[in-house]
Amino acid sequence: MSNEITIKIDGIEYKTQEGEYILNAARANDIFIPAICYLTRCSPTLACRICLVEADGKRVYACNAKVKDGMEVTTSTEEILEERRAIMEVYDVNHPLQCGVCDQSGECELQNYTLELGVDSQSYMIPDTKREATDWSSVLHYDPGLCIVCERCTTVCKDMIGDAAIKTGPRGGTALDKGLKDTMPKDAYAMWNKLQKSVIVPSNGTGQTDCSDCGECVAVCPVGALVSRDFVYTTNAWDLKRIPATCAHCSSGCQIYYETKPTSIEDSSEKIYRVTNEWNYVSLCGAGRFGYDFENRVEGKDSEAFGSAVAALKKAETIRFNSVISNEEALMLQTFKEKRGVKLVNQDAYAFQKFLKAYSRPAGKLLYGSDFKEVMKSDFVISVGSALRNDNPNARYAFNNVQKMNKGAGLYFHPVGDTLVPTFGKNVECFAHKPGLEEAALYLILDLFAKKEDLPEKVVSYLDGFHSKGRKTIKERVMESITETVVDKETGNAKEVTKKVPKMVEKEVEVENNALVTLLGGSDSFADTFEKMMKKKERFSLIVGEDLYFHPKAENLAALLAMIESTCGMEVVMVPPKTNSLGVALICDLDESPAGYTVGYNEPGDFVLSALGDGDLDMPAMNQQEGTLTNMNKQVTPTNAALEYHGYELNDLMSAVGLGRHLTVDWTPALAEKRGFQAFAFDDLPNGYSNSGEEQRGYALKNPGKRAGNNMPQAFDEDMALDGEIAYRCNPQRQFNDFSDKAHQIFETFALYASPERAEALGEKVEVDFGSGTLACSVVADERMEGDIVKIPDFKSSKDIYTLFGRDRYKNVTIRKV
Amino acid sequence: MSLEQFKNRNVGSQTYKMIESEPTPESGMGRFGQVVKRTFKGELFVGLYVTMREMINALFIGEMHTVKYPLEKLPISPRYRAIHDMLRLLESGHYRCIGCGLCEKICISDCIKMDTRYDENQRKEVSEYTINFGRCIFCGYCAEVCPELAIVHGGRYENASEQRAGFSLFEDMLTPIDALKDQKEFDGFGAVTPNADNAIKKTPLAY
Ligand code: SF4
Ligand code: SF4
Ligand code: SF4
Ligand code: SF4
Ligand code: SF4
Ligand code: FES
């Protein structure tokens, strides 16, 4: 696909890739072409038409015309400039003169292009339409008066996020004077004609969006029309200090900017006002965008508490922590373990670490082969064992984006029915199999995609065992010829007329039955569907998630994955369970269960170090410290302190026991002693994107290979499937840990989540009996869930949910109404 | 400007009155004679008389030539840059400030601070506003940048205070609502130019 070609832009030669849009080719070479409606990674909508250029003498739109070898592009001619000026004039018609209060405050593309194109007078007019500002959800605020209907919000919501929760709706404006068609530039007319007819509305027909509340629409809006409710009129963009960071809520590790300013006139301490992102290259979820105020404000150093913390560390036998922790802190804990022989317990990373090890042996490399940037380039994506909507938003965005942008297809294997995933594309097949049958799903992938000659014979014959020939009666429409005798009324002659009429006949055909498909709950016609899905597909990718790491047969699953990678022409990407589980798994040598005197770090323990402010010694939260995080794309990314912190850090504790370094970030180069990491100084790590969208953040983990070990996966046991009442450990959307929960704009509560029918049957409050313990919680209906399995969140560490679930993610439970 | 003006070096020759003075004596005798003459001429008493006359005029007749500060103050030029005023809209009486924050941004000595919020009427409300007059250098940038002619320089020029910092709040500077009818437009920096109407192109409106 990536053939390098040469094009000429304004007479100068540039290199670019075949299949690239002219606009992107120009941007990658630092050439400016005005463009409003286009979003990198989404489909061109041609709403603004301002990206007009001339390519080989023809007028084309730079955002949707692809480059050809030797193409000559002219970015502006007098005629094009006139067209662009007219477009900007039209955008300015009836646009309220409220830049003075507008939240876009100088970051406005409408302002920029109006000035850029030198629009200093208005030639068009039309009566205005009354449009009132509304709140679409708990976070979204829409002012249609400011909206220029560029459709960036609807595009990102559909093509990237997958919710398609907003669309263009009728504006009720006066129709354009048809005469204008001849008198004004034609693209400007076409743009105006559409603009005058539309505003943006929630797609569900109500005034409220029913979506994931990711706020990506707010981010992409070029004007002040879409703003987060909390931010409206609180500050100007130019007053905010931008701190490049890495979101610490999930393993996606998105690049974000914390934007801070003093709280108020009375309180001069810095406060985070909003989180922004490079929306052309990275999409956030609601937790990252709105869950930013989880800092731990402390007055000063509490030396007494520090003293007891040092004493507690000295007598500690176990340190219990979770993966909302930087690589540096993980290395500190590991160093402490090496010197003091304590146990390190981290429940989310432990299973993942074991799984990685089990995978690494047969696969012959340290880490999984692919990442989500690669997934986005594929055209067939499969997900096994990940609650796509909840576990990792960017895994889901990638799954959705493949459907929308690459004319892709997808297979989604997950026991908990989801109503959103099937809407991502018409070529998405969902298998709501029973929990425990993940091995069967991987076997089915082998069956469908593996080159049989690469598979060990044993596996081939095992797979063949699932195939059987059967006969099936199907209904078929056939055309039948009927011959009738018609008598011509006038002549009286009888005539034979033959007509063809459709008729349904039953027919018996020979079919291939695949017992794996049936076992996984696939439809009978899957073979045909699959054939259609496979048409013109070239690049395949496989996403796997936490269900596999917490599976009783995790090792076998890991072996199957290694086999899939080597025989199916697709590489695997794993979704680490929590923020820095991958980093922790690589750095720390973890133990299964705690024993003796336990120091908890953001986890329960006999002595608790807490960044939540509820422990025995305060620690800085992730937005108050610098360090690096390892994300699911195998990238070690830096994050900076957005807010001040006046207390003690983990490094101070390490110093007190003789293991500390001068600064926390002095541990960054020392990470190199762990496999995969490299010796970079923290201050040398970049954190941004280039004009061509290349990610320049930290460094990529090395993935050293070795000789692949012997690999012979075992057969699966159908009886592993769980039946009966099942609870699934899974967080609601936008909720990942205690920190997202602490943020004031994240409202999702700690409760049992169930499909609407199930929730109604369960009533308001229930008690869930896990056998090893019980949990009382309220019931919340999740409109997007289907089926009987209920979800129990694990984001509150105080509830100790991991212990209730034990080594599993699915658990048979008894639910009692209370 | 023509060069003629520069060539005329008789500065003020038209309005100044030249004092007619005697020629300076050349000889020693002449100088002595001048001293004796001046000593006995009685000019001293003329001076004393003038002083007495003015004193009597001021004290008993009420004709005073100086200003009785601080009881009286001289009017100052409308372009003088003294302590700021916050003006109101004449029609509605609402304060003019829209909370755009431009004055806060432009202020060269960083002495303006403001907080804003989204109010119940879907407008931007200035919830808090201060100027630290201990730092203000009265440069007038804030008045010049203000798009609403809201912040202007007023006539209060007594800035002496016991402390380095001296904060004024929005309400301190805002025209009292009962004094709205006496509110004066500011003619200084940032005021609308007399020919503003001719300088703009009008936007066509369709209704
Ligand atoms: S959207 Fe842009 S042009 Fe419109 S009021 Fe806001 S800043 Fe001004
Ligand atoms: S709300 Fe913003 S992003 Fe959406 S169409 Fe309007 S201007 Fe474009
Ligand atoms: S929570 Fe995850 S997906 Fe959401 S912004 Fe943060 S890192 Fe990205
Ligand atoms: S006069 Fe100058 S220094 Fe004083 S508040 Fe205005 S801008 Fe600031
Ligand atoms: S510049 Fe004028 S309108 Fe803007 S905040 Fe200052 S006083 Fe208010
Ligand atoms: S950017 Fe190409 S049409 Fe809008």
Coordinates of N, CA and C in Angstrom, one line a residue, chain B residues 20-193:
Chain B
E20 N 10.2 96.7 29.9 CA 11.2 97.7 29.5 C 12.1 98.0 30.6
S21 N 13.4 97.7 30.4 CA 14.3 97.9 31.5 C 15.4 98.9 31.1
E22 N 15.9 99.5 32.1 CA 16.9 100.5 31.8 C 18.2 99.8 31.4
P23 N 19.0 100.5 30.6 CA 20.3 99.9 30.3 C 21.1 99.6 31.5
T24 N 21.9 98.6 31.4 CA 22.8 98.2 32.5 C 23.9 99.2 32.6
P25 N 24.1 99.8 33.8 CA 25.2 100.8 33.9 C 26.5 100.2 33.6
E26 N 27.4 101.0 33.0 CA 28.7 100.5 32.6 C 29.8 100.8 33.7
S27 N 29.7 102.0 34.3 CA 30.8 102.4 35.2 C 30.5 102.0 36.6
G28 N 31.4 102.1 37.5 CA 31.3 101.8 38.9 C 30.3 102.8 39.6
M29 N 30.5 104.0 39.2 CA 29.6 105.1 39.8 C 28.2 104.8 39.4
G30 N 28.0 104.5 38.2 CA 26.7 104.3 37.7 C 26.0 103.2 38.4
R31 N 26.7 102.1 38.7 CA 26.2 100.9 39.4 C 25.8 101.3 40.8
F32 N 26.6 102.1 41.5 CA 26.4 102.6 42.8 C 25.1 103.4 42.8
G33 N 25.0 104.3 41.8 CA 23.8 105.1 41.7 C 22.5 104.3 41.6
Q34 N 22.6 103.2 40.8 CA 21.4 102.3 40.6 C 21.0 101.7 41.9
V35 N 22.0 101.2 42.7 CA 21.6 100.6 44.0 C 20.9 101.6 44.9
V36 N 21.5 102.8 45.0 CA 20.9 103.8 45.9 C 19.5 104.1 45.5
K37 N 19.3 104.2 44.2 CA 18.0 104.6 43.6 C 16.9 103.5 44.0
R38 N 17.3 102.2 43.8 CA 16.4 101.1 44.0 C 16.1 101.0 45.5
T39 N 17.1 101.3 46.3 CA 16.8 101.1 47.8 C 15.8 102.1 48.3
F40 N 15.8 103.3 47.8 CA 14.9 104.3 48.3 C 13.7 104.6 47.5
K41 N 13.5 103.8 46.5 CA 12.4 104.1 45.6 C 11.0 103.7 46.2
G42 N 11.0 102.8 47.1 CA 9.7 102.4 47.8 C 9.0 101.2 47.1
E43 N 9.7 100.5 46.2 CA 9.2 99.3 45.6 C 8.8 98.3 46.6
L44 N 9.6 98.2 47.6 CA 9.3 97.3 48.7 C 7.9 97.4 49.2
F45 N 7.5 98.7 49.4 CA 6.1 98.9 49.9 C 5.0 98.6 48.9
V46 N 5.4 98.8 47.7 CA 4.4 98.4 46.6 C 4.1 96.9 46.8
G47 N 5.2 96.1 46.9 CA 5.1 94.7 47.1 C 4.2 94.3 48.3
L48 N 4.6 95.0 49.4 CA 3.8 94.7 50.6 C 2.3 95.1 50.5
Y49 N 2.1 96.1 49.7 CA 0.7 96.6 49.5 C 0.0 95.5 48.7
V50 N 0.6 95.0 47.7 CA -0.1 94.0 46.9 C -0.4 92.8 47.7
T51 N 0.5 92.3 48.6 CA 0.3 91.2 49.4 C -0.9 91.5 50.3
M52 N -0.9 92.6 51.0 CA -2.0 93.0 51.9 C -3.3 93.0 51.1
R53 N -3.3 93.6 49.9 CA -4.5 93.8 49.2 C -5.1 92.4 48.8
E54 N -4.2 91.5 48.4 CA -4.7 90.2 48.1 C -5.2 89.4 49.3
M55 N -4.6 89.6 50.4 CA -5.0 89.0 51.6 C -6.4 89.5 52.0
I56 N -6.5 90.7 52.0 CA -7.8 91.3 52.3 C -8.9 90.8 51.4
N57 N -8.6 90.8 50.1 CA -9.5 90.3 49.1 C -9.9 88.9 49.4
A58 N -8.9 88.1 49.7 CA -9.2 86.7 49.9 C -10.0 86.4 51.2
L59 N -9.5 87.0 52.2 CA -10.1 86.7 53.5 C -11.5 87.4 53.7
F60 N -11.6 88.7 53.3 CA -12.8 89.4 53.6 C -13.8 89.6 52.5
I61 N -13.2 89.6 51.3 CA -14.1 89.8 50.1 C -14.4 88.5 49.4
G62 N -13.5 87.5 49.6 CA -13.8 86.2 49.0 C -13.4 86.0 47.6
E63 N -12.4 86.8 47.2 CA -11.8 86.6 45.9 C -10.4 85.9 46.0
M64 N -10.4 84.6 45.6 CA -9.2 83.9 45.9 C -8.6 83.4 44.5
H65 N -7.3 83.4 44.4 CA -6.7 83.0 43.1 C -6.2 81.6 43.1
T66 N -6.0 81.0 44.3 CA -5.6 79.6 44.3 C -6.7 78.7 44.6
V67 N -6.5 77.4 44.5 CA -7.6 76.4 44.7 C -7.5 75.9 46.1
K68 N -8.6 75.9 46.8 CA -8.6 75.4 48.2 C -8.6 73.9 48.3
Y69 N -7.5 73.3 47.8 CA -7.3 71.8 47.9 C -7.2 71.4 49.4
P70 N -7.7 70.5 49.9 CA -8.6 69.5 49.2 C -10.0 69.8 49.2
L71 N -10.4 71.0 49.6 CA -11.8 71.3 49.6 C -12.3 71.6 48.1
E72 N -11.4 72.0 47.3 CA -11.7 72.3 45.9 C -10.7 71.5 45.1
K73 N -11.2 71.1 43.9 CA -10.2 70.5 43.0 C -10.3 71.1 41.6
L74 N -9.2 71.1 40.9 CA -9.2 71.6 39.6 C -9.9 70.6 38.6
P75 N -10.6 71.0 37.7 CA -11.1 70.1 36.7 C -9.9 69.5 35.9
I76 N -9.9 68.2 35.5 CA -8.8 67.7 34.7 C -9.3 67.4 33.3
S77 N -8.3 67.2 32.5 CA -8.6 66.9 31.1 C -9.4 65.6 31.0
P78 N -10.3 65.5 30.0 CA -11.0 64.2 29.9 C -10.1 63.1 29.5
R79 N -8.9 63.4 29.0 CA -8.0 62.4 28.6 C -7.0 62.0 29.7
Y80 N -7.2 62.6 30.8 CA -6.3 62.2 31.9 C -6.5 60.8 32.4
R81 N -5.5 60.1 32.8 CA -5.7 58.7 33.1 C -5.6 58.5 34.7
A82 N -6.7 58.6 35.3 CA -6.7 58.4 36.8 C -7.4 57.1 37.1
I83 N -7.8 56.9 38.4 CA -8.4 55.7 38.8 C -9.6 55.3 37.9
H84 N -9.7 54.0 37.6 CA -10.7 53.5 36.7 C -12.1 53.6 37.1
D85 N -13.0 53.8 36.1 CA -14.4 53.7 36.4 C -14.9 52.6 35.5
M86 N -16.0 51.9 36.0 CA -16.7 50.9 35.2 C -18.0 51.5 34.9
L87 N -18.3 51.6 33.6 CA -19.5 52.3 33.2 C -20.6 51.3 33.0
R88 N -21.8 51.9 33.0 CA -23.1 51.1 32.7 C -23.7 51.5 31.4
L89 N -24.5 50.6 30.9 CA -25.3 50.9 29.7 C -26.3 51.9 30.1
L90 N -26.5 52.9 29.2 CA -27.4 54.0 29.6 C -28.8 53.5 29.6
E91 N -29.1 52.6 28.6 CA -30.5 52.2 28.4 C -31.0 51.3 29.6
S92 N -30.2 50.2 29.8 CA -30.7 49.2 30.8 C -30.1 49.3 32.1
G93 N -29.0 50.1 32.3 CA -28.4 50.2 33.6 C -27.5 49.0 33.9
H94 N -27.5 48.0 33.0 CA -26.6 46.8 33.3 C -25.2 47.3 33.1
Y95 N -24.3 46.6 33.9 CA -22.9 47.0 33.6 C -22.5 46.6 32.2
R96 N -21.6 47.4 31.6 CA -21.2 47.2 30.3 C -20.2 46.0 30.1
C97 N -19.4 45.8 31.1 CA -18.4 44.7 31.0 C -19.0 43.4 30.6
I98 N -18.4 42.8 29.6 CA -19.0 41.4 29.2 C -18.1 40.3 29.6
G99 N -17.0 40.7 30.4 CA -16.1 39.6 30.9 C -15.3 39.0 29.9
C100 N -14.9 39.8 28.8 CA -14.1 39.2 27.8 C -12.6 38.9 28.2
G101 N -12.2 39.6 29.3 CA -10.9 39.3 29.8 C -9.7 40.0 29.0
L102 N -10.1 40.9 28.1 CA -9.0 41.5 27.3 C -8.2 42.5 28.2
C103 N -8.9 43.2 29.1 CA -8.1 44.1 29.9 C -7.2 43.3 30.8
E104 N -7.7 42.2 31.3 CA -6.8 41.3 32.2 C -5.6 40.9 31.4
K105 N -5.8 40.5 30.1 CA -4.7 40.0 29.3 C -3.7 41.1 29.0
I106 N -4.2 42.3 28.6 CA -3.3 43.3 28.1 C -2.6 44.0 29.2
C107 N -3.1 44.0 30.4 CA -2.6 44.8 31.5 C -1.1 44.6 31.6
I108 N -0.3 45.6 31.4 CA 1.1 45.5 31.4 C 1.7 45.2 32.7
S109 N 1.0 45.6 33.8 CA 1.6 45.3 35.1 C 0.8 44.2 35.8
D110 N 0.0 43.5 35.0 CA -0.7 42.3 35.5 C -1.5 42.5 36.8
C111 N -2.2 43.6 36.8 CA -2.8 43.9 38.1 C -4.4 43.7 38.0
I112 N -4.9 43.3 36.9 CA -6.3 43.0 36.8 C -6.5 41.5 36.9
K113 N -7.5 41.2 37.7 CA -7.9 39.8 37.9 C -9.4 39.7 37.8
M114 N -9.9 38.6 37.1 CA -11.3 38.5 37.1 C -11.8 37.0 37.0
D115 N -12.9 36.8 37.6 CA -13.6 35.5 37.5 C -14.9 35.6 36.8
T116 N -15.2 34.7 36.0 CA -16.5 34.7 35.3 C -17.2 33.4 35.4
R117 N -18.5 33.4 35.1 CA -19.3 32.2 35.2 C -20.5 32.3 34.2
Y118 N -21.1 31.1 34.0 CA -22.3 31.1 33.1 C -23.5 31.3 34.0
D119 N -24.2 32.4 33.8 CA -25.2 32.7 34.7 C -26.6 32.1 34.3
E120 N -27.6 32.4 35.1 CA -28.9 31.8 34.9 C -29.6 32.3 33.6
N121 N -29.1 33.4 33.1 CA -29.7 33.9 31.8 C -28.9 33.6 30.6
Q122 N -28.1 32.5 30.8 CA -27.2 32.1 29.7 C -26.2 33.1 29.3
R123 N -25.9 34.0 30.2 CA -24.9 35.0 29.8 C -23.6 34.8 30.6
K124 N -22.6 35.5 30.2 CA -21.3 35.4 30.9 C -21.4 36.5 32.0
E125 N -21.2 36.1 33.2 CA -21.3 37.0 34.3 C -20.0 37.3 34.9
V126 N -19.7 38.5 35.2 CA -18.4 38.8 35.9 C -18.7 38.6 37.4
S127 N -18.2 37.5 37.9 CA -18.5 37.2 39.3 C -17.6 37.9 40.3
E128 N -16.4 38.3 39.8 CA -15.4 38.9 40.7 C -14.4 39.7 39.8
Y129 N -14.0 40.9 40.2 CA -13.1 41.7 39.4 C -12.3 42.6 40.3
T130 N -11.0 42.6 40.2 CA -10.2 43.5 41.0 C -9.1 44.1 40.2
I131 N -8.8 45.3 40.6 CA -7.6 46.0 40.1 C -6.7 46.3 41.3
N132 N -5.4 45.9 41.2 CA -4.5 46.3 42.3 C -3.9 47.6 41.9
F133 N -4.3 48.7 42.5 CA -3.8 50.0 42.2 C -2.4 50.3 42.7
G134 N -1.9 49.4 43.5 CA -0.5 49.5 44.0 C 0.4 49.1 42.8
R135 N -0.1 48.4 41.8 CA 0.7 48.0 40.7 C 0.4 48.8 39.4
C136 N -0.8 49.2 39.3 CA -1.3 49.9 38.1 C -0.4 51.0 37.8
I137 N 0.0 51.1 36.5 CA 0.9 52.3 36.1 C 0.1 53.3 35.3
F138 N -1.2 53.1 35.3 CA -2.1 54.1 34.6 C -1.7 54.3 33.1
C139 N -1.4 53.2 32.5 CA -1.0 53.3 31.1 C -2.2 53.5 30.2
G140 N -3.4 53.0 30.6 CA -4.5 53.2 29.8 C -4.8 52.1 28.8
Y141 N -4.0 51.1 28.8 CA -4.2 50.0 27.8 C -5.5 49.3 28.0
C142 N -5.9 49.1 29.3 CA -7.1 48.4 29.5 C -8.3 49.2 28.9
A143 N -8.3 50.5 29.1 CA -9.4 51.3 28.6 C -9.3 51.3 27.1
E144 N -8.1 51.2 26.5 CA -8.1 51.3 25.1 C -8.5 49.9 24.5
V145 N -8.2 48.8 25.1 CA -8.6 47.6 24.5 C -10.0 47.2 24.7
C146 N -10.7 47.7 25.8 CA -12.0 47.3 26.1 C -13.0 47.5 24.9
P147 N -13.6 46.4 24.4 CA -14.4 46.6 23.3 C -15.8 47.2 23.6
E148 N -16.1 47.3 24.9 CA -17.4 47.7 25.3 C -17.4 49.1 25.9
L149 N -16.3 49.8 25.9 CA -16.1 51.1 26.6 C -16.6 51.0 28.0
A150 N -16.3 49.8 28.6 CA -16.7 49.6 30.0 C -15.7 50.1 31.0
I151 N -14.5 49.7 30.8 CA -13.5 50.2 31.8 C -12.9 51.4 31.2
V152 N -12.9 52.5 31.9 CA -12.4 53.8 31.4 C -11.6 54.4 32.6
H153 N -10.8 55.4 32.3 CA -10.2 56.2 33.4 C -11.1 57.3 33.8
G154 N -11.2 57.4 35.1 CA -12.1 58.4 35.7 C -11.3 59.6 36.2
G155 N -11.8 60.4 37.1 CA -11.2 61.6 37.5 C -10.5 61.5 38.8
R156 N -10.6 60.4 39.5 CA -10.0 60.3 40.9 C -8.5 60.1 40.8
Y157 N -7.7 61.1 41.1 CA -6.3 60.9 41.0 C -5.5 60.8 42.3
E158 N -6.2 60.8 43.4 CA -5.5 60.8 44.7 C -5.3 59.3 45.0
N159 N -4.0 58.9 44.8 CA -3.7 57.4 44.9 C -2.9 57.1 46.2
A160 N -2.6 58.2 47.0 CA -1.8 57.9 48.1 C -2.5 56.9 49.1
S161 N -1.7 56.0 49.6 CA -2.3 55.0 50.5 C -1.2 54.6 51.5
E162 N -1.7 53.9 52.5 CA -0.7 53.5 53.6 C -0.1 52.2 53.2
Q163 N -0.7 51.5 52.2 CA -0.1 50.1 51.9 C 0.3 50.1 50.4
R164 N 1.2 49.2 50.1 CA 1.7 49.1 48.8 C 0.6 48.6 47.9
A165 N -0.1 47.6 48.3 CA -1.2 47.1 47.5 C -2.5 47.7 47.8
G166 N -3.3 48.0 46.9 CA -4.6 48.6 47.1 C -5.6 48.1 46.1
F167 N -6.5 47.2 46.5 CA -7.4 46.6 45.6 C -8.7 47.3 45.5
S168 N -9.1 47.5 44.3 CA -10.5 48.0 44.1 C -11.3 46.9 43.5
L169 N -12.5 46.7 43.9 CA -13.4 45.7 43.4 C -14.3 46.3 42.3
F170 N -15.0 45.5 41.6 CA -15.9 45.9 40.5 C -16.9 47.0 41.0
E171 N -17.5 46.7 42.1 CA -18.5 47.6 42.7 C -18.0 48.9 43.0
D172 N -16.7 49.0 43.4 CA -16.1 50.2 43.8 C -15.9 51.2 42.6
M173 N -15.8 50.6 41.5 CA -15.5 51.4 40.3 C -16.8 51.6 39.5
L174 N -17.8 50.8 39.7 CA -19.0 50.8 38.9 C -19.8 52.1 39.2
T175 N -20.3 52.7 38.1 CA -21.1 53.9 38.3 C -22.3 53.5 39.2
P176 N -22.5 54.2 40.3 CA -23.7 53.9 41.2 C -24.9 54.1 40.4
I177 N -25.9 53.2 40.6 CA -27.0 53.1 39.7 C -27.8 54.4 39.7
D178 N -27.8 55.1 40.9 CA -28.6 56.4 41.0 C -27.8 57.5 40.4
A179 N -26.5 57.3 40.1 CA -25.8 58.4 39.4 C -25.6 58.1 37.9
L180 N -26.5 57.2 37.4 CA -26.3 56.8 36.0 C -26.5 58.0 35.1
K181 N -27.4 58.9 35.5 CA -27.7 60.0 34.6 C -26.5 61.0 34.5
D182 N -25.7 60.9 35.5 CA -24.5 61.8 35.4 C -23.3 61.1 34.8
Q183 N -23.4 59.9 34.4 CA -22.3 59.1 33.9 C -21.8 59.8 32.6
K184 N -20.5 60.0 32.5 CA -19.9 60.7 31.4 C -19.2 59.7 30.5
E185 N -19.3 59.9 29.2 CA -18.5 59.1 28.3 C -17.0 59.5 28.5
F186 N -16.2 58.6 28.2 CA -14.7 58.9 28.3 C -14.2 59.3 27.0
D187 N -13.4 60.3 26.9 CA -12.9 60.8 25.6 C -11.5 60.3 25.3
G188 N -10.9 59.6 26.3 CA -9.5 59.3 26.1 C -9.3 58.1 25.3
F189 N -8.2 57.4 25.6 CA -7.8 56.2 24.9 C -9.0 55.2 24.7
G190 N -9.2 54.7 23.5 CA -10.2 53.7 23.3 C -11.5 54.3 23.0
A191 N -11.7 55.6 23.1 CA -13.0 56.1 22.8 C -13.3 56.1 21.3
V192 N -14.6 56.1 21.0 CA -15.0 56.0 19.6 C -14.5 57.3 18.9
T193 N -13.9 57.2 17.8 CA -13.4 58.4 17.1 C -14.6 59.1 16.4

